[in-house]
GROMACS .gro file of C-alpha atoms in nm:
model
  187
    1TYR     CA    1   3.261  14.317   6.736
    2LYS     CA    2   3.307  14.012   7.039
    3THR     CA    3   3.650  13.969   6.965
    4ASN     CA    4   3.791  14.319   7.009
    5LEU     CA    5   3.570  14.350   7.299
    6MET     CA    6   3.674  14.039   7.469
    7LYS     CA    7   4.008  14.169   7.438
    8GLN     CA    8   3.903  14.512   7.535
    9ALA     CA    9   3.745  14.350   7.889
   10GLU     CA   10   4.037  14.168   7.977
   11LYS     CA   11   4.257  14.460   7.920
   12ILE     CA   12   3.975  14.647   8.152
   13VAL     CA   13   3.984  14.400   8.415
   14LEU     CA   14   4.377  14.365   8.464
   15GLU     CA   15   4.496  14.709   8.412
   16GLU     CA   16   4.193  14.995   8.416
   17PHE     CA   17   4.012  14.850   8.739
   18PRO     CA   18   4.342  14.893   8.952
   19LYS     CA   19   4.422  15.218   8.752
   20LYS     CA   20   4.048  15.331   8.878
   21VAL     CA   21   4.085  15.219   9.261
   22LEU     CA   22   4.399  15.461   9.273
   23GLU     CA   23   4.215  15.760   9.094
   24PHE     CA   24   3.919  15.744   9.336
   25ASN     CA   25   4.129  15.655   9.630
   26ASN     CA   26   4.383  15.973   9.530
   27LEU     CA   27   4.070  16.206   9.497
   28LEU     CA   28   3.960  16.116   9.835
   29GLU     CA   29   4.298  16.197   9.992
   30VAL     CA   30   4.297  16.521   9.812
   31GLY     CA   31   4.016  16.663   9.747
   32THR     CA   32   3.727  16.577   9.953
   33SER     CA   33   3.718  16.763  10.292
   34VAL     CA   34   3.430  16.909  10.435
   35TYR     CA   35   3.432  17.310  10.414
   36GLY     CA   36   3.222  17.557  10.591
   37PHE     CA   37   3.106  17.858  10.378
   38ILE     CA   38   3.098  18.237  10.481
   39SER     CA   39   2.775  18.417  10.463
   40GLY     CA   40   2.734  18.679  10.148
   41THR     CA   41   2.616  18.673   9.817
   42VAL     CA   42   2.569  18.310   9.719
   43LYS     CA   43   2.772  18.194   9.473
   44CYS     CA   44   2.857  17.884   9.281
   45ASN     CA   45   3.042  17.658   9.519
   46GLU     CA   46   3.383  17.658   9.302
   47LYS     CA   47   3.507  17.392   9.546
   48LEU     CA   48   3.218  17.169   9.486
   49ALA     CA   49   3.164  17.217   9.110
   50GLY     CA   50   3.550  17.167   9.072
   51LEU     CA   51   3.519  16.846   9.254
   52THR     CA   52   3.212  16.741   9.057
   53ASP     CA   53   3.385  16.819   8.707
   54ILE     CA   54   3.642  16.573   8.831
   55THR     CA   55   3.398  16.310   8.950
   56ARG     CA   56   3.151  16.302   8.697
   57PRO     CA   57   3.380  16.201   8.384
   58LEU     CA   58   3.542  15.936   8.625
   59LEU     CA   59   3.188  15.807   8.652
   60ARG     CA   60   3.097  15.803   8.295
   61ASP     CA   61   3.423  15.625   8.223
   62SER     CA   62   3.357  15.379   8.505
   63VAL     CA   63   3.003  15.323   8.360
   64GLU     CA   64   3.122  15.243   8.020
   65ALA     CA   65   3.432  15.008   8.157
   66VAL     CA   66   3.225  14.780   8.350
   67ASN     CA   67   2.938  14.742   8.060
   68LYS     CA   68   3.206  14.632   7.842
   69VAL     CA   69   3.339  14.395   8.152
   70LYS     CA   70   2.969  14.273   8.160
   71MET     CA   71   2.895  14.198   7.806
   72TRP     CA   72   3.238  13.987   7.796
   73ILE     CA   73   3.142  13.764   8.096
   74LEU     CA   74   2.791  13.717   7.917
   75PHE     CA   75   2.989  13.604   7.614
   76LEU     CA   76   3.187  13.364   7.762
   77ILE     CA   77   2.874  13.229   7.955
   78PRO     CA   78   2.858  12.884   7.743
   79ARG     CA   79   2.518  12.734   7.637
   80ILE     CA   80   2.270  12.585   7.891
   81GLU     CA   81   2.365  12.198   8.008
   82ASP     CA   82   2.330  11.985   8.261
   83GLY     CA   83   2.547  11.944   8.535
   84ASN     CA   84   2.901  12.065   8.527
   85ASN     CA   85   2.792  12.411   8.617
   86PHE     CA   86   3.033  12.568   8.903
   87GLY     CA   87   3.218  12.767   8.642
   88VAL     CA   88   2.894  12.919   8.534
   89SER     CA   89   2.778  12.988   8.852
   90ILE     CA   90   3.103  13.181   8.944
   91GLN     CA   91   3.033  13.384   8.590
   92GLU     CA   92   2.679  13.465   8.702
   93GLU     CA   93   2.799  13.579   9.024
   94THR     CA   94   3.038  13.791   8.884
   95LEU     CA   95   2.804  13.919   8.668
   96SER     CA   96   2.593  14.016   8.930
   97GLU     CA   97   2.881  14.223   9.118
   98VAL     CA   98   2.928  14.419   8.785
   99ARG     CA   99   2.575  14.486   8.740
  100THR     CA  100   2.539  14.642   9.063
  101VAL     CA  101   2.887  14.816   9.005
  102GLU     CA  102   2.725  14.968   8.693
  103ALA     CA  103   2.383  15.053   8.794
  104GLU     CA  104   2.543  15.255   9.148
  105ALA     CA  105   2.806  15.413   8.917
  106ALA     CA  106   2.476  15.530   8.729
  107SER     CA  107   2.252  15.624   9.003
  108PHE     CA  108   2.583  15.843   9.103
  109LEU     CA  109   2.602  16.026   8.826
  110ASP     CA  110   2.185  16.092   8.806
  111GLN     CA  111   2.244  16.201   9.191
  112MET     CA  112   2.526  16.479   9.108
  113SER     CA  113   2.314  16.610   8.836
  114ARG     CA  114   2.008  16.649   9.089
  115TYR     CA  115   2.204  16.825   9.334
  116PHE     CA  116   2.274  17.141   9.108
  117VAL     CA  117   1.911  17.146   9.003
  118SER     CA  118   1.804  17.172   9.376
  119ARG     CA  119   2.097  17.398   9.486
  120ALA     CA  120   1.982  17.642   9.251
  121ARG     CA  121   1.602  17.631   9.347
  122LEU     CA  122   1.739  17.712   9.692
  123VAL     CA  123   1.979  18.029   9.549
  124THR     CA  124   1.658  18.138   9.418
  125LYS     CA  125   1.473  18.169   9.727
  126VAL     CA  126   1.782  18.315   9.862
  127ALA     CA  127   1.752  18.594   9.582
  128LYS     CA  128   1.359  18.616   9.650
  129TYR     CA  129   1.365  18.637  10.061
  130PRO     CA  130   1.721  18.778  10.085
  131HIS     CA  131   1.613  18.875  10.486
  132VAL     CA  132   1.521  18.487  10.525
  133GLU     CA  133   1.848  18.322  10.680
  134ASP     CA  134   1.711  18.000  10.697
  135TYR     CA  135   1.740  17.977  10.298
  136ARG     CA  136   2.137  18.073  10.328
  137ARG     CA  137   2.172  17.788  10.602
  138ALA     CA  138   1.998  17.505  10.378
  139ILE     CA  139   2.269  17.613  10.105
  140LEU     CA  140   2.518  17.578  10.276
  141ASP     CA  141   2.386  17.268  10.455
  142MET     CA  142   2.333  17.123  10.115
  143ASP     CA  143   2.634  17.211  10.006
  144GLU     CA  144   2.840  16.996  10.320
  145LYS     CA  145   2.566  16.725  10.216
  146GLN     CA  146   2.703  16.725   9.904
  147PHE     CA  147   3.076  16.719   9.984
  148ILE     CA  148   2.969  16.393  10.231
  149ASN     CA  149   2.777  16.245   9.941
  150ILE     CA  150   3.116  16.291   9.670
  151ARG     CA  151   3.334  16.131   9.934
  152LEU     CA  152   3.094  15.841   9.966
  153VAL     CA  153   3.067  15.786   9.629
  154LEU     CA  154   3.404  15.797   9.553
  155THR     CA  155   3.489  15.521   9.856
  156GLU     CA  156   3.257  15.303   9.701
  157MET     CA  157   3.357  15.331   9.338
  158ARG     CA  158   3.721  15.260   9.474
  159ASN     CA  159   3.580  14.985   9.677
  160HIS     CA  160   3.368  14.833   9.408
  161PHE     CA  161   3.666  14.839   9.151
  162ALA     CA  162   3.914  14.694   9.415
  163THR     CA  163   3.619  14.439   9.469
  164LEU     CA  164   3.573  14.375   9.127
  165HIS     CA  165   3.926  14.336   9.038
  166ASP     CA  166   3.996  14.100   9.297
  167MET     CA  167   3.683  13.890   9.235
  168ILE     CA  168   3.753  13.855   8.836
  169THR     CA  169   4.130  13.784   8.886
  170LYS     CA  170   4.105  13.513   9.162
  171ASN     CA  171   3.848  13.355   8.918
  172PHE     CA  172   4.002  13.435   8.582
  173GLU     CA  173   4.061  13.081   8.426
  174LYS     CA  174   3.701  12.979   8.573
  175ILE     CA  175   3.507  13.268   8.393
  176LYS     CA  176   3.691  13.251   8.046
  177MET     CA  177   3.650  12.875   8.055
  178PRO     CA  178   3.333  12.764   8.330
  179ARG     CA  179   3.394  12.420   8.184
  180ASN     CA  180   3.649  12.208   8.134
  181ASN     CA  181   3.691  11.999   7.818
  182ASN     CA  182   3.720  11.696   8.018
  183ALA     CA  183   3.402  11.671   8.145
  184GLU     CA  184   3.227  11.538   7.849
  185HIS     CA  185   3.435  11.221   7.897
  186MET     CA  186   3.418  11.152   8.267
  187TYR     CA  187   3.133  10.857   8.238
   0.00000   0.00000   0.00000
């Protein structure tokens, strides 16, 4: 398990993270402008639903990829010793960043699910009180806010993956071998 995970994590960092940056960036460029909606019947916002259907699997994959990288770094941390811990501190700093990305991606997934529940409550109010224009307006505002939130999520995830890739590749050797073998023979 451990050997396989180590190979997968290195491949993820070196090959998948740059692809994720491009995926999130492409979505930002093509699919996240804010649209106004015409009054009338309150239907599912197809544009928003489609964008969510594209974004949700990307976030799920991101959580899995980052989790593997987290385990890879954890497996590379050597036993605790006095001195010569500079490489270990690099591992810990990288691990902290990886955990942040994992937590934020999971939080973004949860946030996307809550949007549809909240919107459904408002649509129910519109059906119950069709003469109250504020409910319709609230749905439009909620949709606009969700477009902005998805754009923010895509931007954040793109930036996280770019940062993680940069941080890990710059410190790749120290992450893989936090202590050099000559340290024992220094004294």
